Every structure is written in structure tokens, then in C-alpha cells.
Amino acid sequence: MTIQANIQLEKLVDALRNAYDSVYILKYVGGRFQYEYISVSENESTYLTEESIGKYVEDVIPSYRTQKITSLLMRAMDEQKAIQYTERLNAADFERMMCVPLPLQDQESTYILVYSKRLESIREETFEARSGLPSFDYFRESVQQKLKGLHDNKSLALIYINIDQFSTIIDRIGHARIEQMVIDIAARLKSILPSHSIMTRVTGDELIILVDQETSFHCASELQIGLSAPFKMNKLEIYVTASMGIATAEGSTDTVDSLIMQAYRAMFEAKQLGGNKIKHYDECSKRTGNELDRNMLERELKKAIENQEFTLYYQPIVQLSSQVIHYEALIRWVSPKLGFISPDQFILVAEECGLIEMIDEWVVDRVCQQIRSIHRDEIRVSVNLSTKTLESNRLEALLLHTTKRHNVDPRHIALEITEHSILKNEVATIDKLKRLREAGFQIAIDDFGVSHASLNYLRLLPANKIKIDKVFIQNVTTGSKDYHIVTSIIALAQKLGMTVTAEGVETEEQVDILQKMNCDEIQGYYFSKPVPIESLAGVTASIRKEMESFVN
């Protein structure tokens, strides 16, 4: 290096020492970075001293920091521009690092200047003050820059995360603690992510993460596994699941907003499947030119309620010992404007926009109206009650008034509830269910086995029946884990005086195994898919013939 170059460097270093805690100069030698100059303030804690001069980065820096620092240096050298990196250190402090290629004259080798400053405050528009996550605007800018720099052999992906049952979590721990809960969730996710990923918070219960495309699905799976352990909050164990959508960009023509929207739509579809799922945008149903957005769906739902566009289908529930057949009522909607809309899709929107109670009322009324056409004393029809409807102060009066108006005995109606639907006002809800059972209604716990509180609710709820979730039935083979789980559930429920229904039964082998387990009832495509009321008599007759041959 020439005398002139040394003078330039000394002036630059003097200026930087007044503004920053640490100043380093490194030389790029044989694919490694070697320290040539080190200046550290007295109150700055660091791994580096003057003894580190002449040594390489990986020789003096802990391994968990080496990769990050080296990657920044390489980027600065490759792109020949300053590269800035900011990281939260703790609740109050941030560390900002800058890597700058030195444009020294007559230089024989490439030199890199690195300086860092510890800050006690940072602009709110760059980072969230409490969580330490990059702001959404900063995230967008970062993703857009990366999109512009994509090469043909590289790609990146966004993972859009929505915390399932967020309102239920708020109900359990309170609004005052929910912010800390989200910070804890974000911190756990961040601890799982690769170091080069970027995560931001969109809303209270939604986050987006930038990752490499080739590891995106594996990364999302690891995040779901990481969330499975309970969070401790206010002496409670809170179990968290999340719906995740993945969108991939493979060229510089993609925009950050289009990529975020694709990831959001994939997440929305994962949520429609019941939550705790991962969906890739390429796998989602695409309605080209006629994309169903939430606002349109909400508008058409309101019209559907006013115009009674819904229809009820009934799926048989077969009692194995007596061959008595009951039914579950399932709502269907064919919109004049949008065509067939799956229940998973419109029920979710109805719950979010406050229309679900009106839909549940319509279902109860229509079931009571149609049940009179099935002239059997033992008939029972199950209806599903949403969380909002179950919480309603009008529920008891509505059920009693509707059954009386249609001259239907309450014992012919079974109310199906899921375990998570009673988490809010648990004591009041259980008391309400007790009164409904005393009035003659049957109480069934739907999707049994997938909640962490299943056994506890067997003890607390005044239930007549449990319905074992189909996830346990799909792979039930003799001697399998699912076999032993289902056998135990059936034995326990029957000892408690409850009827057991197996959902999602599709094969003769499953029927045979469940019959040997002494399972009370079977529901699934093996006997029949859901059918309209007009087809119910014919389907019922076919099932009876099937049962006779099966028993024989």
C-alpha cells in the first residue's frame, strides 16, 4: 500500500473512531478475511484485541457469528457497495454492522472496512420497539431488493403465518398479556429459523418470513414442530398452532406485494382445511380472473342468508349392533354468482364477520322442519354448533322454541360441539350444556382426540357421545398406534356411559376392525357420502341391505 493510501486510510479511521465503537480493517487473502487493524472503545466488550491482528475471522470469532460476518463481507466485496446489517441484542439495544469495500488507490489487494455501533434507540419505522422484529415496511424493502438481485439459478420464498384460534388465546390470557404472548411466539420461531432469514409481523396474529426456496417447506414444518410445546403464560399452559402458506419467487420480475398476496392466499386455504396446515400457493385452487376475495364472499354470504340459498345434506351414522341409522346435517351453498363454495371456505368467513349465528339458526330451523318427514321414533339428527352460537345467550331459548314450533322432541336432536369451542366462559358453557341435556337434547363432542384437553372434557362435559376424529381412523390397522389409541378411547368412553362414533370410515377393513373393537357407531363414505333429503330414504334402504350382508 502506498504512503498516499495509508494517509487516506488513517483519516478515514480517525473519523470513524469518533462515531463508532469499533473499527476493523480486513484483508481478503486466499478466500479468507484477515484482520489488519483493530480499534475498540474502552467500554466496548469484544472478542477482538490487538493480539487478533494477523489472524483470520474464523480463528477469533465464535462460530455462530463467523458465518454471518463472512457472508456480509463477501456481499460487500462481490457487489462493491456498502452492506448494512442490524440485529437486536436485547430488550433495549441493537447492533448495526456495516461492511464497506475500500476504494484505495494503488491497492494491491482488496480491503474491507467493518465498523459497528451499539445503539440504545432505533427508528420505529425500521424495527418494532417491543418485539425487535423488522417493521413491515423495512421487510418489504428488503424483499424487493432481494427480488431485484435474483439470478436464474436462485430463488426465495415467503412463509405467511397465521396463529390459529387467536381470539380464543386472548380470551384465556387477556388482552393485557397477548402482546407478550406474540413476542414469545416470534422469539421461538426466530430461534428455529436459519440466520439469513428475515421475519416481520403483519398484524397481531400474522407474521411473514423470508427464506430460501429449497428449504421453505422443511423450514415451515420445523416451525410447526417448534410451536407444539406449550407456552407458559399467567400460570397457564397455552398450546399454539399455526396455518402457513408458502409462495416462491424464481425471477426478478416478481414483486414483493404479489408474493405476499400469494403466500397469504395459501395460508388462507390452509386455515380453511382446519388450521395447523402448510399449503403451497402452487397447490392452491386458482380462480383465474375470478379470485374469491374475502369482501366479495362476505357480501354474497349476506345475500345467501337473505335469499335462503343454503341446502342441507345428511350423512348417515350407522349403529353397528342395532343397525339403527341416525344422520348428521351438513350445510351446502351454491351461490348464483360464485357457484359452489365449500363449507370450509364460507364458514370461516361467516365466523370472522359475525354471520355464523344466523347460519346456525337457519340450520336448526331447517333440520326441525325436515326431520318430521322421517317417521321413525329412534331417529336422531346431529347439528354442528359454532363457538359464537354456543356462547350466545339466546341459544337455549332458540333451540326450545324451534323444536316446539316444529313439534320435534328435543331427544331427536344431537348438538355437536368441538372442545375448543368451550374454552371461553367454560363454566357458564358447561352449565348451559347441562340444561340442554336435561331438556332432552343429546350432546356430542366432535373431532375427539385432536385437542390437548380431550380427557379433561370427558370429565367435565355432560356429553352423551364422542366422535373420534378421522385422523385416527384413516390408518387404523390391527396392532398399529392408532389401533391402540382408538381401542382405549372406546373402552374409556363406554365405561363413562357414552356412545362412540368413528368418523371418516371408508373401507370394509376399517368397519371390520371397529366392529371387533365394539365401536358403537360408524360414519363415513363406506356407507354413504352426504346426500339431500330427497335421496335419504333410498340411501337408508341400501345401507340396511349392506348391513344385513355384512353381519351375515
Coordinates of C-alpha atoms in Angstrom, one line a residue:
M1 CA 0.0 0.0 0.0
T2 CA 1.4 3.4 -0.9
I3 CA 2.0 6.3 1.5
Q4 CA -0.9 8.2 0.0
A5 CA -3.2 5.2 0.6
N6 CA -2.0 5.0 4.2
I7 CA -2.8 8.6 4.7
Q8 CA -6.3 8.2 3.2
L9 CA -6.9 5.2 5.5
E10 CA -5.7 6.9 8.7
K11 CA -8.0 9.9 8.0
L12 CA -11.0 7.6 7.4
V13 CA -10.2 5.5 10.6
D14 CA -9.9 8.7 12.7
A15 CA -13.3 9.9 11.6
L16 CA -14.9 6.6 12.2
R17 CA -13.4 6.1 15.7
N18 CA -15.3 9.3 16.8
A19 CA -18.6 8.0 15.6
Y20 CA -18.4 4.2 16.2
D21 CA -17.5 1.8 19.0
S22 CA -15.4 -0.5 16.8
V23 CA -13.4 -0.1 13.6
Y24 CA -11.7 -3.0 11.8
I25 CA -9.8 -3.4 8.6
L26 CA -9.6 -6.8 7.0
K27 CA -7.6 -8.0 4.0
Y28 CA -9.0 -10.7 1.7
V29 CA -6.3 -13.4 1.4
G30 CA -6.8 -16.8 -0.3
G31 CA -10.6 -16.8 0.2
R32 CA -10.3 -15.8 3.9
F33 CA -10.5 -12.5 5.7
Q34 CA -7.5 -11.4 7.9
Y35 CA -7.5 -8.6 10.4
E36 CA -5.0 -5.8 9.7
Y37 CA -6.3 -3.1 12.0
I38 CA -8.5 -3.1 15.2
S39 CA -9.8 -0.2 17.1
V40 CA -12.2 -0.8 20.0
S41 CA -13.5 1.6 22.6
E42 CA -12.7 1.0 26.3
N43 CA -16.3 0.3 27.3
E44 CA -16.9 -2.0 24.3
S45 CA -16.9 -5.7 25.1
T46 CA -15.5 -7.6 22.2
Y47 CA -13.7 -10.8 21.3
L48 CA -11.0 -8.8 19.4
T49 CA -7.9 -7.2 20.8
E50 CA -4.6 -6.1 19.2
E51 CA -3.4 -9.7 19.5
S52 CA -6.0 -10.6 16.9
I53 CA -4.2 -8.6 14.2
G54 CA -2.9 -11.0 11.5
K55 CA -5.4 -13.7 12.4
Y56 CA -8.4 -14.8 10.3
V57 CA -12.0 -14.2 11.2
E58 CA -12.8 -17.8 12.0
D59 CA -9.8 -18.0 14.3
V60 CA -11.0 -15.4 16.8
I61 CA -14.8 -15.1 16.3
P62 CA -17.3 -17.6 17.8
S63 CA -18.6 -20.0 15.1
Y64 CA -22.2 -18.8 15.5
R65 CA -21.0 -15.2 14.4
T66 CA -18.4 -16.2 11.8
Q67 CA -20.9 -17.2 9.1
K68 CA -22.9 -14.0 9.4
I69 CA -19.9 -11.7 9.4
T70 CA -18.2 -13.6 6.5
S71 CA -21.4 -13.5 4.4
L72 CA -21.6 -9.7 4.9
L73 CA -18.0 -9.2 3.9
M74 CA -18.4 -11.4 0.8
R75 CA -21.5 -9.5 -0.3
A76 CA -19.7 -6.2 0.1
M77 CA -16.8 -7.4 -1.9
D78 CA -18.9 -9.0 -4.7
E79 CA -21.3 -6.1 -5.0
Q80 CA -18.7 -3.4 -4.4
K81 CA -21.1 -1.4 -2.2
A82 CA -21.7 -0.9 1.5
I83 CA -23.8 -3.6 3.1
Q84 CA -25.6 -2.8 6.3
Y85 CA -26.9 -5.3 8.9
T86 CA -28.9 -4.6 12.1
E87 CA -29.7 -7.0 14.8
R88 CA -31.5 -6.8 18.1
L89 CA -29.2 -7.7 21.1
N90 CA -31.7 -7.5 23.9
A91 CA -34.8 -5.6 25.0
A92 CA -33.1 -2.2 24.6
D93 CA -30.0 -2.5 22.4
F94 CA -29.4 -3.0 18.7
E95 CA -26.1 -3.7 16.9
R96 CA -25.5 -2.2 13.5
M97 CA -22.7 -3.5 11.3
M98 CA -21.5 -2.0 8.1
C99 CA -19.2 -3.7 5.6
V100 CA -17.6 -1.3 3.1
P101 CA -15.2 -2.1 0.3
L102 CA -12.3 0.4 0.5
P103 CA -11.6 2.3 -2.8
L104 CA -8.0 2.9 -2.0
Q105 CA -5.7 3.9 -4.8
D106 CA -2.8 1.7 -5.9
Q107 CA -4.1 -1.1 -3.7
E108 CA -2.6 -4.5 -4.4
S109 CA -5.3 -6.4 -2.7
T110 CA -9.0 -5.9 -1.8
Y111 CA -9.5 -4.3 1.6
I112 CA -12.7 -4.3 3.6
L113 CA -13.6 -1.9 6.4
V114 CA -16.0 -3.1 9.1
Y115 CA -17.4 -0.9 11.8
S116 CA -20.2 -1.4 14.2
K117 CA -22.1 0.7 16.7
R118 CA -24.3 -0.3 19.6
L119 CA -27.4 1.9 19.7
E120 CA -29.8 2.4 22.6
S121 CA -32.6 3.5 20.3
I122 CA -33.5 3.0 16.7
R123 CA -36.1 4.4 14.4
E124 CA -39.6 2.8 14.9
E125 CA -40.1 2.7 11.1
T126 CA -37.1 0.2 10.9
F127 CA -37.8 -2.0 13.9
E128 CA -40.7 -2.8 16.2
A129 CA -39.7 -1.4 19.6
R130 CA -41.0 -4.3 21.7
S131 CA -40.5 -7.4 19.5
G132 CA -37.3 -6.3 17.9
L133 CA -38.6 -7.6 14.5
P134 CA -38.0 -5.6 11.4
S135 CA -41.0 -3.4 10.6
F136 CA -43.3 -4.4 7.7
D137 CA -42.1 -1.5 5.5
Y138 CA -38.5 -2.4 6.1
F139 CA -39.3 -6.1 5.4
R140 CA -41.0 -5.2 2.1
E141 CA -38.0 -3.1 1.0
S142 CA -35.6 -5.9 1.9
V143 CA -37.6 -8.5 0.0
Q144 CA -37.9 -6.2 -3.0
Q145 CA -34.1 -5.7 -3.1
K146 CA -33.5 -9.4 -3.0
L147 CA -36.1 -10.0 -5.8
K148 CA -34.2 -7.5 -8.0
G149 CA -31.0 -9.4 -7.4
L150 CA -32.3 -12.9 -8.1
H151 CA -30.3 -14.9 -10.6
D152 CA -31.5 -17.7 -12.8
N153 CA -30.2 -20.4 -10.5
K154 CA -31.5 -18.8 -7.3
S155 CA -35.0 -18.4 -5.8
L156 CA -36.5 -17.3 -2.5
A157 CA -39.8 -17.9 -0.7
L158 CA -42.2 -16.3 1.8
I159 CA -43.9 -18.1 4.6
Y160 CA -47.1 -16.4 5.7
I161 CA -48.1 -17.5 9.3
N162 CA -51.5 -17.0 11.0
I163 CA -51.8 -18.1 14.6
D164 CA -54.9 -20.4 14.9
Q165 CA -57.7 -19.6 17.3
F166 CA -56.1 -16.3 18.2
S167 CA -59.3 -14.9 19.8
T168 CA -59.5 -18.0 22.0
I169 CA -56.0 -17.4 23.2
I170 CA -56.9 -13.8 24.0
D171 CA -60.0 -15.0 25.9
R172 CA -57.8 -17.3 28.0
I173 CA -54.9 -14.9 28.9
G174 CA -56.5 -11.5 28.4
H175 CA -55.7 -8.5 26.2
A176 CA -53.0 -7.2 28.6
R177 CA -50.8 -10.3 28.1
I178 CA -51.5 -11.1 24.4
E179 CA -48.7 -8.8 23.2
Q180 CA -46.1 -10.6 25.3
M181 CA -47.5 -13.9 24.0
V182 CA -47.0 -12.9 20.4
I183 CA -43.4 -11.7 21.3
D184 CA -42.7 -15.1 22.8
I185 CA -44.1 -16.9 19.8
A186 CA -42.0 -14.7 17.5
A187 CA -38.9 -15.4 19.6
R188 CA -39.4 -19.1 19.4
L189 CA -39.9 -19.0 15.7
K190 CA -36.8 -16.9 15.3
S191 CA -34.7 -19.4 17.3
I192 CA -35.6 -22.1 14.7
L193 CA -35.1 -20.1 11.6
P194 CA -31.8 -20.0 9.6
S195 CA -29.6 -17.0 10.4
H196 CA -30.1 -15.4 6.9
S197 CA -33.9 -15.4 7.1
I198 CA -36.0 -12.2 7.8
M199 CA -39.2 -12.2 9.8
T200 CA -41.7 -9.4 10.3
R201 CA -45.1 -9.0 12.0
V202 CA -48.1 -8.0 9.8
T203 CA -50.9 -7.8 12.3
G204 CA -51.5 -9.1 15.8
D205 CA -51.6 -12.7 14.8
E206 CA -49.8 -12.8 11.5
L207 CA -46.1 -13.0 10.6
I208 CA -44.2 -13.3 7.3
I209 CA -40.8 -14.9 6.9
L210 CA -38.3 -14.7 4.0
V211 CA -36.4 -17.9 3.5
D212 CA -34.6 -19.8 0.7
Q213 CA -37.0 -21.6 -1.6
E214 CA -35.3 -25.0 -1.5
T215 CA -35.7 -25.2 2.3
S216 CA -39.1 -23.4 2.7
F217 CA -41.3 -26.4 3.3
H218 CA -38.9 -28.0 5.6
C219 CA -38.5 -24.7 7.5
A220 CA -42.3 -24.4 7.8
S221 CA -42.5 -27.9 9.1
E222 CA -39.8 -27.2 11.7
L223 CA -41.7 -24.1 12.8
Q224 CA -44.9 -26.1 13.4
I225 CA -43.0 -28.6 15.4
G226 CA -41.4 -25.8 17.4
L227 CA -44.8 -24.4 18.2
S228 CA -46.1 -27.7 19.6
A229 CA -44.5 -27.3 23.0
P230 CA -46.9 -25.2 25.3
F231 CA -46.2 -21.6 26.2
K232 CA -46.3 -20.6 29.8
M233 CA -48.4 -17.5 30.4
N234 CA -50.2 -16.4 33.6
K235 CA -49.7 -19.8 35.2
L236 CA -51.5 -21.4 32.2
E237 CA -50.1 -23.7 29.5
I238 CA -51.2 -22.3 26.2
Y239 CA -51.0 -24.6 23.1
V240 CA -50.4 -22.8 19.8
T241 CA -50.9 -24.0 16.3
A242 CA -50.5 -22.0 13.1
S243 CA -51.7 -22.1 9.5
M244 CA -48.8 -21.4 7.0
G245 CA -48.8 -20.5 3.3
I246 CA -45.7 -20.6 1.1
A247 CA -45.1 -18.6 -2.1
T248 CA -42.0 -18.9 -4.2
A249 CA -40.3 -16.3 -6.4
E250 CA -38.0 -17.5 -9.1
G251 CA -37.2 -14.4 -11.1
S252 CA -36.6 -10.7 -10.7
T253 CA -39.9 -9.9 -12.4
D254 CA -41.8 -10.9 -9.3
T255 CA -43.0 -8.1 -7.0
V256 CA -43.0 -8.2 -3.2
D257 CA -46.7 -7.4 -3.0
S258 CA -47.7 -10.1 -5.4
L259 CA -45.6 -12.6 -3.5
I260 CA -47.1 -11.6 -0.1
M261 CA -50.6 -12.0 -1.6
Q262 CA -49.8 -15.4 -2.9
A263 CA -48.4 -16.5 0.4
Y264 CA -51.5 -15.1 2.2
R265 CA -53.9 -17.0 -0.1
A266 CA -52.0 -20.2 0.5
M267 CA -52.2 -19.5 4.3
F268 CA -56.0 -18.8 4.0
E269 CA -56.5 -22.1 2.2
A270 CA -54.5 -23.9 4.9
K271 CA -56.8 -22.3 7.5
Q272 CA -59.9 -23.4 5.6
L273 CA -58.6 -27.0 5.9
G274 CA -58.9 -26.7 9.7
G275 CA -55.7 -24.9 10.7
N276 CA -52.3 -26.3 11.7
K277 CA -51.6 -27.0 8.0
I278 CA -49.0 -25.9 5.4
K279 CA -50.1 -25.1 1.9
H280 CA -48.0 -24.0 -1.1
Y281 CA -49.5 -21.4 -3.4
D282 CA -48.8 -23.7 -6.4
E283 CA -51.1 -26.3 -4.8
C284 CA -54.0 -24.0 -4.2
S285 CA -57.1 -23.8 -6.3
K286 CA -56.6 -20.8 -8.6
R287 CA -59.7 -18.9 -9.7
T288 CA -58.0 -17.1 -12.6
G289 CA -59.9 -13.8 -13.3
N290 CA -62.5 -14.7 -10.7
E291 CA -60.5 -14.9 -7.4
L292 CA -62.6 -15.1 -4.4
D293 CA -61.6 -12.4 -2.0
R294 CA -62.9 -12.1 1.5
N295 CA -65.0 -9.0 0.9
M296 CA -66.9 -10.5 -2.0
L297 CA -67.5 -13.7 -0.1
E298 CA -68.9 -11.7 2.8
R299 CA -71.2 -9.7 0.6
E300 CA -72.5 -12.9 -1.1
L301 CA -73.0 -14.6 2.2
K302 CA -75.3 -11.8 3.4
K303 CA -77.3 -12.3 0.3
A304 CA -77.4 -16.0 0.8
I305 CA -78.9 -15.6 4.3
E306 CA -81.5 -13.2 3.0
N307 CA -82.4 -15.3 0.0
Q308 CA -82.0 -18.7 1.7
E309 CA -79.5 -20.1 -0.8
F310 CA -78.3 -22.8 1.5
T311 CA -79.2 -26.5 1.3
L312 CA -78.9 -29.3 3.9
Y313 CA -77.3 -32.6 3.1
Y314 CA -77.4 -35.6 5.5
Q315 CA -74.8 -38.2 6.1
P316 CA -75.9 -41.5 7.8
I317 CA -74.5 -42.6 11.1
V318 CA -74.9 -46.4 11.5
Q319 CA -75.2 -48.2 14.8
L320 CA -73.4 -51.5 14.4
S321 CA -75.3 -53.5 17.0
S322 CA -78.9 -52.4 16.4
Q323 CA -78.5 -51.2 12.7
V324 CA -80.4 -48.1 13.6
I325 CA -79.4 -45.2 11.4
H326 CA -79.0 -41.6 12.5
Y327 CA -77.8 -38.6 10.5
E328 CA -75.6 -35.6 10.6
A329 CA -76.9 -32.4 8.9
L330 CA -74.3 -30.7 6.8
I331 CA -74.8 -27.3 5.1
R332 CA -74.1 -26.7 1.4
W333 CA -74.1 -23.5 -0.6
V334 CA -74.3 -22.9 -4.3
S335 CA -74.1 -19.2 -4.9
P336 CA -75.9 -17.9 -8.1
K337 CA -72.8 -15.6 -8.6
L338 CA -69.9 -17.7 -7.3
G339 CA -71.0 -21.3 -7.8
F340 CA -70.3 -24.0 -5.3
I341 CA -68.4 -22.7 -2.3
S342 CA -67.0 -25.3 0.1
P343 CA -68.2 -25.1 3.8
D344 CA -64.6 -24.9 5.0
Q345 CA -64.3 -21.7 3.0
F346 CA -67.5 -19.8 3.8
I347 CA -67.9 -21.0 7.4
L348 CA -64.6 -19.4 8.3
V349 CA -65.6 -16.1 6.7
A350 CA -69.0 -16.3 8.4
E351 CA -67.3 -16.7 11.8
E352 CA -65.0 -13.8 11.2
C353 CA -67.6 -11.4 10.0
G354 CA -70.3 -12.3 12.6
L355 CA -72.8 -14.1 10.3
I356 CA -72.3 -17.6 11.7
E357 CA -75.1 -17.4 14.3
M358 CA -77.7 -16.6 11.7
I359 CA -76.5 -19.6 9.6
D360 CA -76.6 -21.9 12.6
E361 CA -80.2 -20.7 13.3
W362 CA -81.2 -21.5 9.8
V363 CA -79.7 -25.0 10.1
V364 CA -81.5 -25.8 13.3
D365 CA -84.8 -24.5 11.9
R366 CA -84.5 -26.4 8.6
V367 CA -83.5 -29.7 10.4
C368 CA -86.5 -29.4 12.6
Q369 CA -88.7 -28.8 9.6
Q370 CA -87.3 -31.7 7.6
I371 CA -87.0 -34.2 10.4
R372 CA -90.8 -34.7 10.5
S373 CA -90.6 -36.4 7.1
I374 CA -88.6 -39.2 8.6
H375 CA -91.2 -41.2 10.5
R376 CA -89.1 -43.1 13.0
D377 CA -89.2 -42.9 16.7
E378 CA -85.5 -43.7 17.1
I379 CA -84.3 -41.1 14.6
R380 CA -81.7 -38.5 15.7
V381 CA -80.1 -35.8 13.6
S382 CA -76.9 -34.1 14.7
V383 CA -76.3 -30.4 14.1
N384 CA -73.0 -28.6 14.5
L385 CA -72.8 -25.5 16.8
S386 CA -70.2 -22.9 16.2
T387 CA -68.3 -21.2 19.1
K388 CA -70.2 -18.0 18.6
T389 CA -73.6 -19.8 18.7
L390 CA -72.6 -21.8 21.7
E391 CA -71.7 -18.6 23.5
S392 CA -74.9 -16.9 22.6
N393 CA -77.4 -16.1 25.5
R394 CA -80.2 -16.9 23.0
L395 CA -79.1 -20.4 22.4
E396 CA -81.4 -22.2 24.9
A397 CA -84.4 -20.2 24.0
L398 CA -83.8 -20.6 20.3
L399 CA -83.5 -24.4 20.5
L400 CA -86.5 -24.9 22.7
H401 CA -88.7 -22.5 20.7
T402 CA -87.7 -24.0 17.3
T403 CA -88.3 -27.6 18.4
K404 CA -91.6 -26.7 19.9
R405 CA -92.7 -24.7 16.9
H406 CA -92.0 -27.7 14.6
N407 CA -93.3 -30.3 17.1
V408 CA -90.0 -32.1 17.4
D409 CA -88.9 -33.8 20.5
P410 CA -85.5 -32.4 21.7
R411 CA -84.3 -36.0 22.1
H412 CA -84.2 -36.3 18.3
I413 CA -81.6 -33.5 18.1
A414 CA -77.9 -34.0 18.9
L415 CA -75.8 -30.9 19.4
E416 CA -72.2 -31.4 18.1
I417 CA -69.6 -29.2 19.7
T418 CA -65.8 -29.1 19.4
E419 CA -63.6 -28.9 22.5
H420 CA -62.0 -25.6 21.7
S421 CA -65.5 -24.0 21.4
I422 CA -66.0 -24.1 25.1
L423 CA -62.7 -22.5 26.2
K424 CA -64.3 -19.1 26.7
N425 CA -66.6 -18.9 29.7
E426 CA -66.0 -22.6 30.3
V427 CA -68.1 -22.9 33.5
A428 CA -71.1 -21.0 32.0
T429 CA -70.9 -23.0 28.8
I430 CA -70.9 -26.3 30.7
D431 CA -73.8 -25.2 32.8
K432 CA -75.7 -24.3 29.6
L433 CA -75.0 -27.7 28.1
K434 CA -76.2 -29.4 31.2
R435 CA -79.5 -27.6 31.0
L436 CA -79.9 -28.5 27.3
R437 CA -79.2 -32.2 28.1
E438 CA -81.8 -32.0 30.9
A439 CA -84.2 -30.6 28.3
G440 CA -83.7 -33.8 26.2
F441 CA -81.0 -32.7 23.7
Q442 CA -78.1 -35.1 23.1
I443 CA -74.6 -33.6 23.5
A444 CA -71.8 -34.9 21.3
I445 CA -68.1 -34.0 21.4
D446 CA -66.9 -33.7 17.7
D447 CA -63.3 -34.3 16.5
F448 CA -62.4 -36.0 19.7
G449 CA -58.8 -36.7 20.3
V450 CA -57.1 -33.8 18.4
S451 CA -57.3 -31.3 21.3
H452 CA -54.9 -31.2 24.2
A453 CA -57.8 -31.0 26.6
S454 CA -59.8 -34.1 25.4
L455 CA -59.6 -36.2 28.5
N456 CA -60.3 -33.2 30.8
Y457 CA -63.5 -32.5 28.9
L458 CA -64.6 -36.1 29.1
R459 CA -64.7 -35.4 32.8
L460 CA -66.4 -32.0 32.7
L461 CA -68.8 -32.1 29.8
P462 CA -72.4 -33.5 30.1
A463 CA -71.8 -35.4 26.8
N464 CA -73.8 -38.5 25.6
K465 CA -71.4 -39.2 22.8
I466 CA -67.9 -38.6 21.5
K467 CA -66.9 -38.7 17.8
I468 CA -63.4 -40.0 17.2
D469 CA -61.6 -37.8 14.7
K470 CA -61.0 -39.3 11.3
V471 CA -57.2 -38.8 11.6
F472 CA -57.2 -41.8 14.0
I473 CA -59.4 -43.9 11.7
Q474 CA -57.6 -43.4 8.4
N475 CA -54.6 -45.5 9.4
V476 CA -56.2 -47.8 11.9
T477 CA -54.8 -51.3 11.3
T478 CA -54.5 -54.1 13.8
G479 CA -51.7 -53.6 16.2
S480 CA -50.9 -50.0 15.0
K481 CA -50.6 -47.0 17.3
D482 CA -53.9 -45.7 16.0
Y483 CA -55.5 -49.1 16.8
H484 CA -54.4 -48.9 20.4
I485 CA -55.5 -45.2 20.7
V486 CA -58.9 -45.9 19.3
T487 CA -59.4 -49.1 21.4
S488 CA -58.5 -47.1 24.6
I489 CA -60.9 -44.2 23.7
I490 CA -63.8 -46.6 23.0
A491 CA -63.2 -48.5 26.3
L492 CA -62.9 -45.4 28.4
A493 CA -65.9 -43.6 26.8
Q494 CA -68.1 -46.6 27.2
K495 CA -67.1 -47.0 30.9
L496 CA -68.3 -43.4 31.3
G497 CA -71.7 -44.3 29.7
M498 CA -71.0 -42.6 26.4
T499 CA -71.7 -43.7 22.8
V500 CA -68.7 -43.7 20.5
T501 CA -68.9 -42.8 16.8
A502 CA -65.9 -43.3 14.4
E503 CA -65.7 -40.6 11.7
G504 CA -64.2 -40.9 8.3
V505 CA -64.7 -44.7 7.8
E506 CA -64.1 -45.6 4.2
T507 CA -63.1 -49.2 3.9
E508 CA -64.5 -52.6 4.8
E509 CA -61.3 -53.4 6.7
Q510 CA -61.9 -50.3 8.9
V511 CA -65.5 -51.4 9.6
D512 CA -64.4 -54.9 10.5
I513 CA -61.7 -53.6 12.9
L514 CA -64.1 -51.1 14.5
Q515 CA -66.8 -53.7 15.0
K516 CA -64.2 -56.0 16.7
M517 CA -63.3 -53.0 18.9
N518 CA -67.0 -52.8 19.9
C519 CA -67.3 -49.3 18.5
D520 CA -71.0 -48.2 18.7
E521 CA -71.4 -46.2 15.5
I522 CA -69.8 -45.6 12.1
Q523 CA -69.9 -42.6 9.9
G524 CA -68.2 -42.2 6.6
Y525 CA -68.1 -42.8 2.8
Y526 CA -68.1 -46.5 3.3
F527 CA -71.8 -46.4 3.8
S528 CA -72.7 -43.1 2.1
K529 CA -71.5 -39.6 1.3
P530 CA -73.8 -36.7 2.4
V531 CA -77.0 -36.6 0.4
P532 CA -80.0 -34.3 0.1
I533 CA -83.2 -35.1 2.0
E534 CA -84.8 -36.4 -1.2
S535 CA -82.3 -39.2 -1.5
L536 CA -82.2 -40.1 2.1
A537 CA -84.9 -42.9 2.0
G538 CA -83.1 -44.7 -0.8
V539 CA -79.7 -44.4 0.8
T540 CA -81.1 -45.7 4.1
A541 CA -82.6 -48.7 2.5
S542 CA -79.3 -49.5 0.7
I543 CA -77.4 -49.3 4.0
R544 CA -79.7 -51.7 5.7
K545 CA -79.2 -54.2 3.0
E546 CA -75.4 -53.7 3.2
M547 CA -75.5 -54.1 7.0
E548 CA -77.5 -57.4 6.7
S549 CA -75.0 -58.9 4.3
F550 CA -72.1 -57.5 6.4
V551 CA -73.5 -59.1 9.6
N552 CA -74.2 -62.4 7.9

